[in-house]
Amino acid sequence: MSLRNDWTIPEIEALFNLPFNDLLFRAQTVHRATFNPNEVQVSTLLSIKTGACPEDCKYCPQSGHYHTEVERERLLEVEKVLEEARRAKSIGATRFCMGAAWKNPKERDMPYVMTMVKEVKALGLETCMTLGMLSADQASALADAGLDYYNHNLDTSPEFYGQIITTRTYQDRLDTLGHVREAGMKICSGGIVGLGENARDRAGLLQQLANLEVQPESVPINMLVKVKGTPLENVEDLDPIEFVRTIAVARILMPKSHVRLSAGREKMTDEMQALCFFAGANSIFYGDKLLTTKNPEANRDLQLFKRLGINAEQRHDADDETTEAVLAAQVAMENAPTNYYEVR
């Protein structure tokens, strides 16, 4: 399937405006041409340094500009990170993502994060980090340490961006993605919907991602998690159908990318998640927490996967131990009870 890097806003808006069933049919057709429609890539995310971020992202409870319940924590010790990575592997995750609340990593921090990368890779897991902006030299150093993916979201459209963040520019984000690609790493980049943006902004975000010279290998689509104390705590909820449309359009524009159903899943019904998988989402974060916000409990994910007949995607280059861990997770899915009731 050929990839395009010249999508226009009117073309993308036309996709968004298709009848819902037509859009999902088209997205599912594209999805099946590239991926197994019944496999989902599973990652786990760990905050390795939490809070007191100097950025003013209006959605983020880790920003030092707002008063939230997130407590500041120092950079985790390497062995603590490895303990969490081993746990992630034991429940079937194939990629371990590490996030730090920084504007950009300081040089004094680089030896520690590079050691984390090397040690986590030695466990047989793919590695991903999100550390803020990177210089070309920092990107090169992380690549030399063996980092597989670097996450740096564009968040929203260039036009709406200034209403959400003022402490770094859109071009700063694009420059970091350029450094990551030039260093030879894979890119994880997506955005957040439900920030108060309009439909054209959602089209604009996807246009920026799809029209990168090389499309991101992983595209996380986040539903805003409203956190008390942030400027967006009372923003109007996005229509769930519009969120599913965003997943479907992302799949059509970026047919070979893993589209990740990311933050906000904890508030989604099983039926909404099922629609997202049908629309082309084929990656999730697995675990009870995403940095500082809640994520569906692993048991709920296992039971939903079983009901939908979904399996965890296996890495083709995985070692025997990693493959066994994924297979063990599959067995857990098969043994999970079919009926699931949750009281909150």
XYZ file of C-alpha atoms in Angstrom:
344
model
C 0.000 0.000 0.000
C 1.457 3.341 -1.072
C 1.850 6.149 1.465
C 0.978 9.767 0.836
C 2.681 12.787 2.363
C 0.638 15.445 0.590
C -2.756 15.305 2.280
C -4.758 18.540 2.185
C -7.131 19.803 4.847
C -10.195 19.602 2.518
C -9.361 15.958 1.749
C -9.059 15.090 5.436
C -12.232 16.974 6.341
C -14.043 15.022 3.618
C -12.996 11.789 5.338
C -14.237 13.062 8.700
C -17.566 13.968 7.092
C -18.224 10.547 5.567
C -21.230 8.650 6.939
C -19.974 6.835 10.033
C -20.436 3.326 8.614
C -18.705 4.256 5.356
C -15.765 5.759 7.241
C -15.327 2.697 9.461
C -15.610 0.338 6.477
C -12.896 2.255 4.636
C -10.654 2.390 7.713
C -11.092 -1.337 8.388
C -10.300 -2.142 4.756
C -7.067 -0.134 4.961
C -6.236 -1.714 8.300
C -6.623 -5.276 7.000
C -4.334 -4.559 4.058
C -1.391 -3.970 6.418
C -2.112 -5.513 9.821
C -3.716 -8.541 11.419
C -7.058 -7.011 12.484
C -7.194 -9.198 15.601
C -3.811 -8.275 17.064
C -2.972 -5.316 19.282
C 0.541 -4.208 20.206
C 0.913 -3.888 23.981
C 3.167 -1.349 25.696
C 3.677 -0.302 29.309
C 4.474 3.265 30.374
C 6.428 4.313 33.468
C 7.075 7.816 34.781
C 10.797 7.905 35.595
C 10.688 11.528 36.774
C 7.408 13.099 37.858
C 6.150 16.661 38.334
C 7.620 20.183 38.440
C 7.823 20.436 34.660
C 8.603 23.996 33.483
C 6.277 23.672 30.484
C 2.790 25.222 30.696
C 0.799 22.605 28.725
C -2.749 23.366 29.868
C -3.776 19.700 29.980
C -0.871 18.429 32.073
C -1.031 17.769 35.846
C 2.783 17.583 35.916
C 3.231 21.219 34.932
C 4.826 23.353 37.626
C 2.500 26.195 36.580
C -0.599 24.568 38.097
C -1.686 23.307 41.485
C -2.635 19.638 41.158
C -2.308 16.608 43.382
C 0.748 15.320 41.506
C 3.756 15.256 43.810
C 7.231 16.020 42.566
C 9.529 12.990 42.358
C 13.192 12.752 41.454
C 14.578 10.637 38.628
C 14.048 6.983 39.520
C 16.965 4.722 40.263
C 17.894 2.388 37.438
C 17.089 -0.756 39.434
C 13.572 0.510 40.203
C 13.003 1.066 36.494
C 14.262 -2.448 35.733
C 11.936 -3.899 38.365
C 8.969 -2.289 36.614
C 10.246 -3.404 33.216
C 10.462 -7.018 34.386
C 6.898 -6.779 35.682
C 5.705 -5.347 32.373
C 7.348 -8.180 30.469
C 5.816 -10.773 32.773
C 2.292 -9.608 31.866
C 2.943 -9.662 28.131
C 4.132 -6.137 27.238
C 6.606 -6.073 24.356
C 7.577 -2.410 24.607
C 8.557 -0.478 27.724
C 8.125 3.292 27.604
C 9.812 5.674 30.045
C 8.664 9.272 30.492
C 10.265 12.192 32.322
C 8.610 15.550 33.051
C 11.338 17.716 31.528
C 11.448 20.558 29.024
C 14.556 18.773 27.819
C 17.035 16.411 29.493
C 20.069 17.981 31.134
C 23.473 16.605 30.274
C 23.875 15.310 33.830
C 20.793 13.135 33.302
C 21.883 11.559 30.032
C 24.157 8.833 31.483
C 21.296 7.589 33.686
C 18.671 7.453 30.928
C 21.142 5.808 28.555
C 21.825 3.133 31.170
C 18.083 2.592 31.555
C 17.778 2.052 27.811
C 20.626 -0.454 27.697
C 19.407 -2.428 30.700
C 15.756 -2.550 29.595
C 16.807 -3.693 26.116
C 18.883 -6.425 27.748
C 15.604 -7.783 29.155
C 14.374 -8.379 25.610
C 11.922 -5.468 25.476
C 11.625 -2.722 22.895
C 12.456 0.639 24.446
C 10.740 4.005 24.134
C 11.390 7.291 25.930
C 9.745 10.689 26.156
C 12.030 13.274 27.739
C 10.937 16.523 26.112
C 12.919 18.311 23.430
C 16.171 16.768 22.210
C 19.214 18.268 20.572
C 20.765 16.428 17.646
C 23.604 15.234 19.901
C 21.193 13.927 22.552
C 19.161 12.061 19.951
C 22.335 10.512 18.590
C 23.441 9.455 22.095
C 20.094 7.781 22.808
C 20.230 5.991 19.465
C 23.748 4.751 20.261
C 22.438 3.429 23.588
C 19.920 1.362 21.620
C 16.684 3.335 22.076
C 14.096 2.002 19.631
C 11.392 4.694 19.788
C 11.210 8.304 20.890
C 7.845 9.813 21.772
C 7.227 13.497 21.126
C 3.619 14.446 20.452
C 2.521 17.384 18.313
C -0.558 17.608 20.571
C -2.848 19.564 18.227
C -2.920 21.626 15.046
C -0.418 24.453 14.494
C -3.319 26.930 14.541
C -4.690 25.854 17.948
C -1.338 25.041 19.544
C -0.696 28.516 20.978
C -3.893 28.308 23.039
C -2.596 25.179 24.783
C 1.180 25.718 25.142
C 3.355 28.844 25.158
C 6.674 27.591 26.557
C 7.790 25.844 23.364
C 6.845 26.324 19.753
C 5.347 23.945 17.229
C 8.599 24.163 15.290
C 10.496 23.089 18.430
C 8.467 19.874 18.373
C 9.050 19.306 14.664
C 12.777 19.935 15.140
C 12.971 17.262 17.853
C 11.196 14.768 15.590
C 13.719 15.637 12.892
C 16.647 14.980 15.233
C 15.130 11.647 16.268
C 14.642 10.531 12.665
C 18.120 11.651 11.631
C 19.585 9.649 14.523
C 17.954 6.505 13.123
C 15.290 5.963 15.787
C 11.616 5.262 15.202
C 9.084 7.967 15.998
C 6.078 7.801 18.294
C 4.072 10.985 17.764
C 0.395 11.809 17.987
C -1.822 14.206 19.823
C -4.667 14.907 22.204
C -8.281 15.510 21.254
C -10.930 17.031 23.473
C -8.791 20.080 24.329
C -11.535 22.423 23.153
C -10.268 22.354 19.578
C -12.610 22.305 16.577
C -12.976 19.693 13.853
C -10.574 21.527 11.548
C -7.906 21.386 14.266
C -8.282 17.611 14.481
C -7.836 17.447 10.722
C -4.827 19.767 11.019
C -3.143 17.568 13.625
C -3.515 14.459 11.469
C -2.308 16.358 8.410
C 0.912 17.332 10.208
C 1.566 13.732 11.251
C 0.688 12.142 7.911
C 2.703 14.654 5.904
C 5.965 14.151 7.783
C 8.651 13.002 5.352
C 8.482 9.573 7.005
C 5.230 8.907 8.846
C 5.519 7.979 12.550
C 5.747 4.271 13.247
C 3.468 4.794 16.252
C 0.647 7.356 16.491
C -0.942 7.724 19.949
C -4.387 9.326 19.889
C -5.216 10.564 23.379
C -8.593 11.609 24.740
C -8.081 14.459 27.193
C -8.063 13.311 30.812
C -9.403 16.321 32.698
C -7.434 16.898 35.892
C -8.488 19.233 38.674
C -6.164 22.203 38.928
C -5.326 22.386 35.229
C -6.833 25.091 32.980
C -8.760 22.458 30.989
C -10.448 20.764 33.949
C -13.887 22.024 32.891
C -13.574 21.859 29.107
C -16.563 20.328 27.307
C -16.307 16.589 26.632
C -15.645 15.471 23.077
C -18.385 13.390 21.453
C -17.228 9.738 21.607
C -18.274 9.203 17.981
C -15.992 12.079 16.959
C -13.126 10.367 18.792
C -13.760 7.129 16.884
C -13.815 9.143 13.656
C -10.388 10.555 14.557
C -9.009 7.031 15.001
C -10.483 5.960 11.659
C -9.091 8.939 9.748
C -5.668 8.434 11.339
C -5.733 4.833 10.119
C -6.594 5.863 6.563
C -3.931 8.583 6.407
C -1.208 6.454 8.030
C -1.931 2.871 6.931
C 1.372 1.371 8.090
C 1.567 3.096 11.485
C 0.458 1.539 14.740
C -2.409 3.760 15.902
C -2.443 3.698 19.680
C -5.614 4.036 21.708
C -3.880 5.929 24.478
C -4.887 8.209 27.375
C -8.547 8.392 28.281
C -9.318 4.670 27.951
C -10.194 4.474 31.644
C -13.334 6.524 30.921
C -14.254 4.695 27.708
C -16.886 1.984 27.623
C -15.953 -1.417 26.255
C -18.206 -0.708 23.293
C -16.367 2.527 22.482
C -13.006 0.772 22.666
C -14.317 -2.005 20.423
C -15.323 0.601 17.829
C -11.841 2.129 18.052
C -10.231 -1.254 17.389
C -12.555 -1.762 14.434
C -11.625 1.728 13.183
C -7.967 0.715 13.098
C -6.501 1.235 16.561
C -3.992 -1.569 17.131
C -1.880 -0.516 20.094
C -2.595 0.214 23.752
C -0.811 0.980 26.995
C -1.290 -1.934 29.349
C -1.214 -1.306 33.094
C -3.063 0.590 35.791
C -1.438 3.989 35.257
C -0.227 6.285 32.458
C 2.429 8.528 33.979
C 0.083 10.211 36.498
C -3.414 9.389 35.206
C -5.463 6.223 35.558
C -5.581 3.493 32.925
C -7.967 0.513 32.768
C -6.926 -2.300 35.083
C -5.036 -5.072 33.314
C -7.772 -7.558 34.184
C -10.360 -5.432 32.402
C -8.175 -5.341 29.295
C -7.710 -9.106 29.367
C -11.420 -9.684 29.544
C -12.202 -7.172 26.797
C -9.583 -8.747 24.531
C -11.126 -12.148 25.150
C -14.629 -10.929 24.333
C -13.362 -9.353 21.095
C -11.101 -12.256 20.091
C -8.039 -9.993 20.164
C -4.508 -11.245 20.826
C -1.384 -9.390 21.882
C 0.913 -8.747 18.933
C 4.207 -10.623 19.066
C 7.500 -9.104 17.978
C 9.059 -10.933 15.053
C 12.554 -10.383 16.496
C 11.651 -11.254 20.102
C 13.747 -13.682 22.105
C 12.260 -16.897 23.474
C 11.647 -15.436 26.933
C 9.736 -12.444 25.547
C 7.677 -14.691 23.279
C 6.837 -16.932 26.226
C 5.667 -13.914 28.237
C 3.334 -12.835 25.428
C 1.997 -16.366 25.090
C 1.418 -16.504 28.853
C -0.629 -13.310 28.541
C -2.657 -14.956 25.794
C -3.381 -17.899 28.080
C -4.486 -15.453 30.787
C -6.886 -13.887 28.274
C -8.298 -17.286 27.363
C -8.820 -18.160 31.026
C -10.390 -14.834 31.953
C -14.097 -14.988 32.836
C -16.352 -13.942 29.986
C -18.783 -11.901 32.060
C -17.386 -8.710 33.467
C -19.126 -6.312 35.796
C -17.428 -3.298 37.290
C -18.865 -1.193 40.086
C -17.471 2.299 40.608
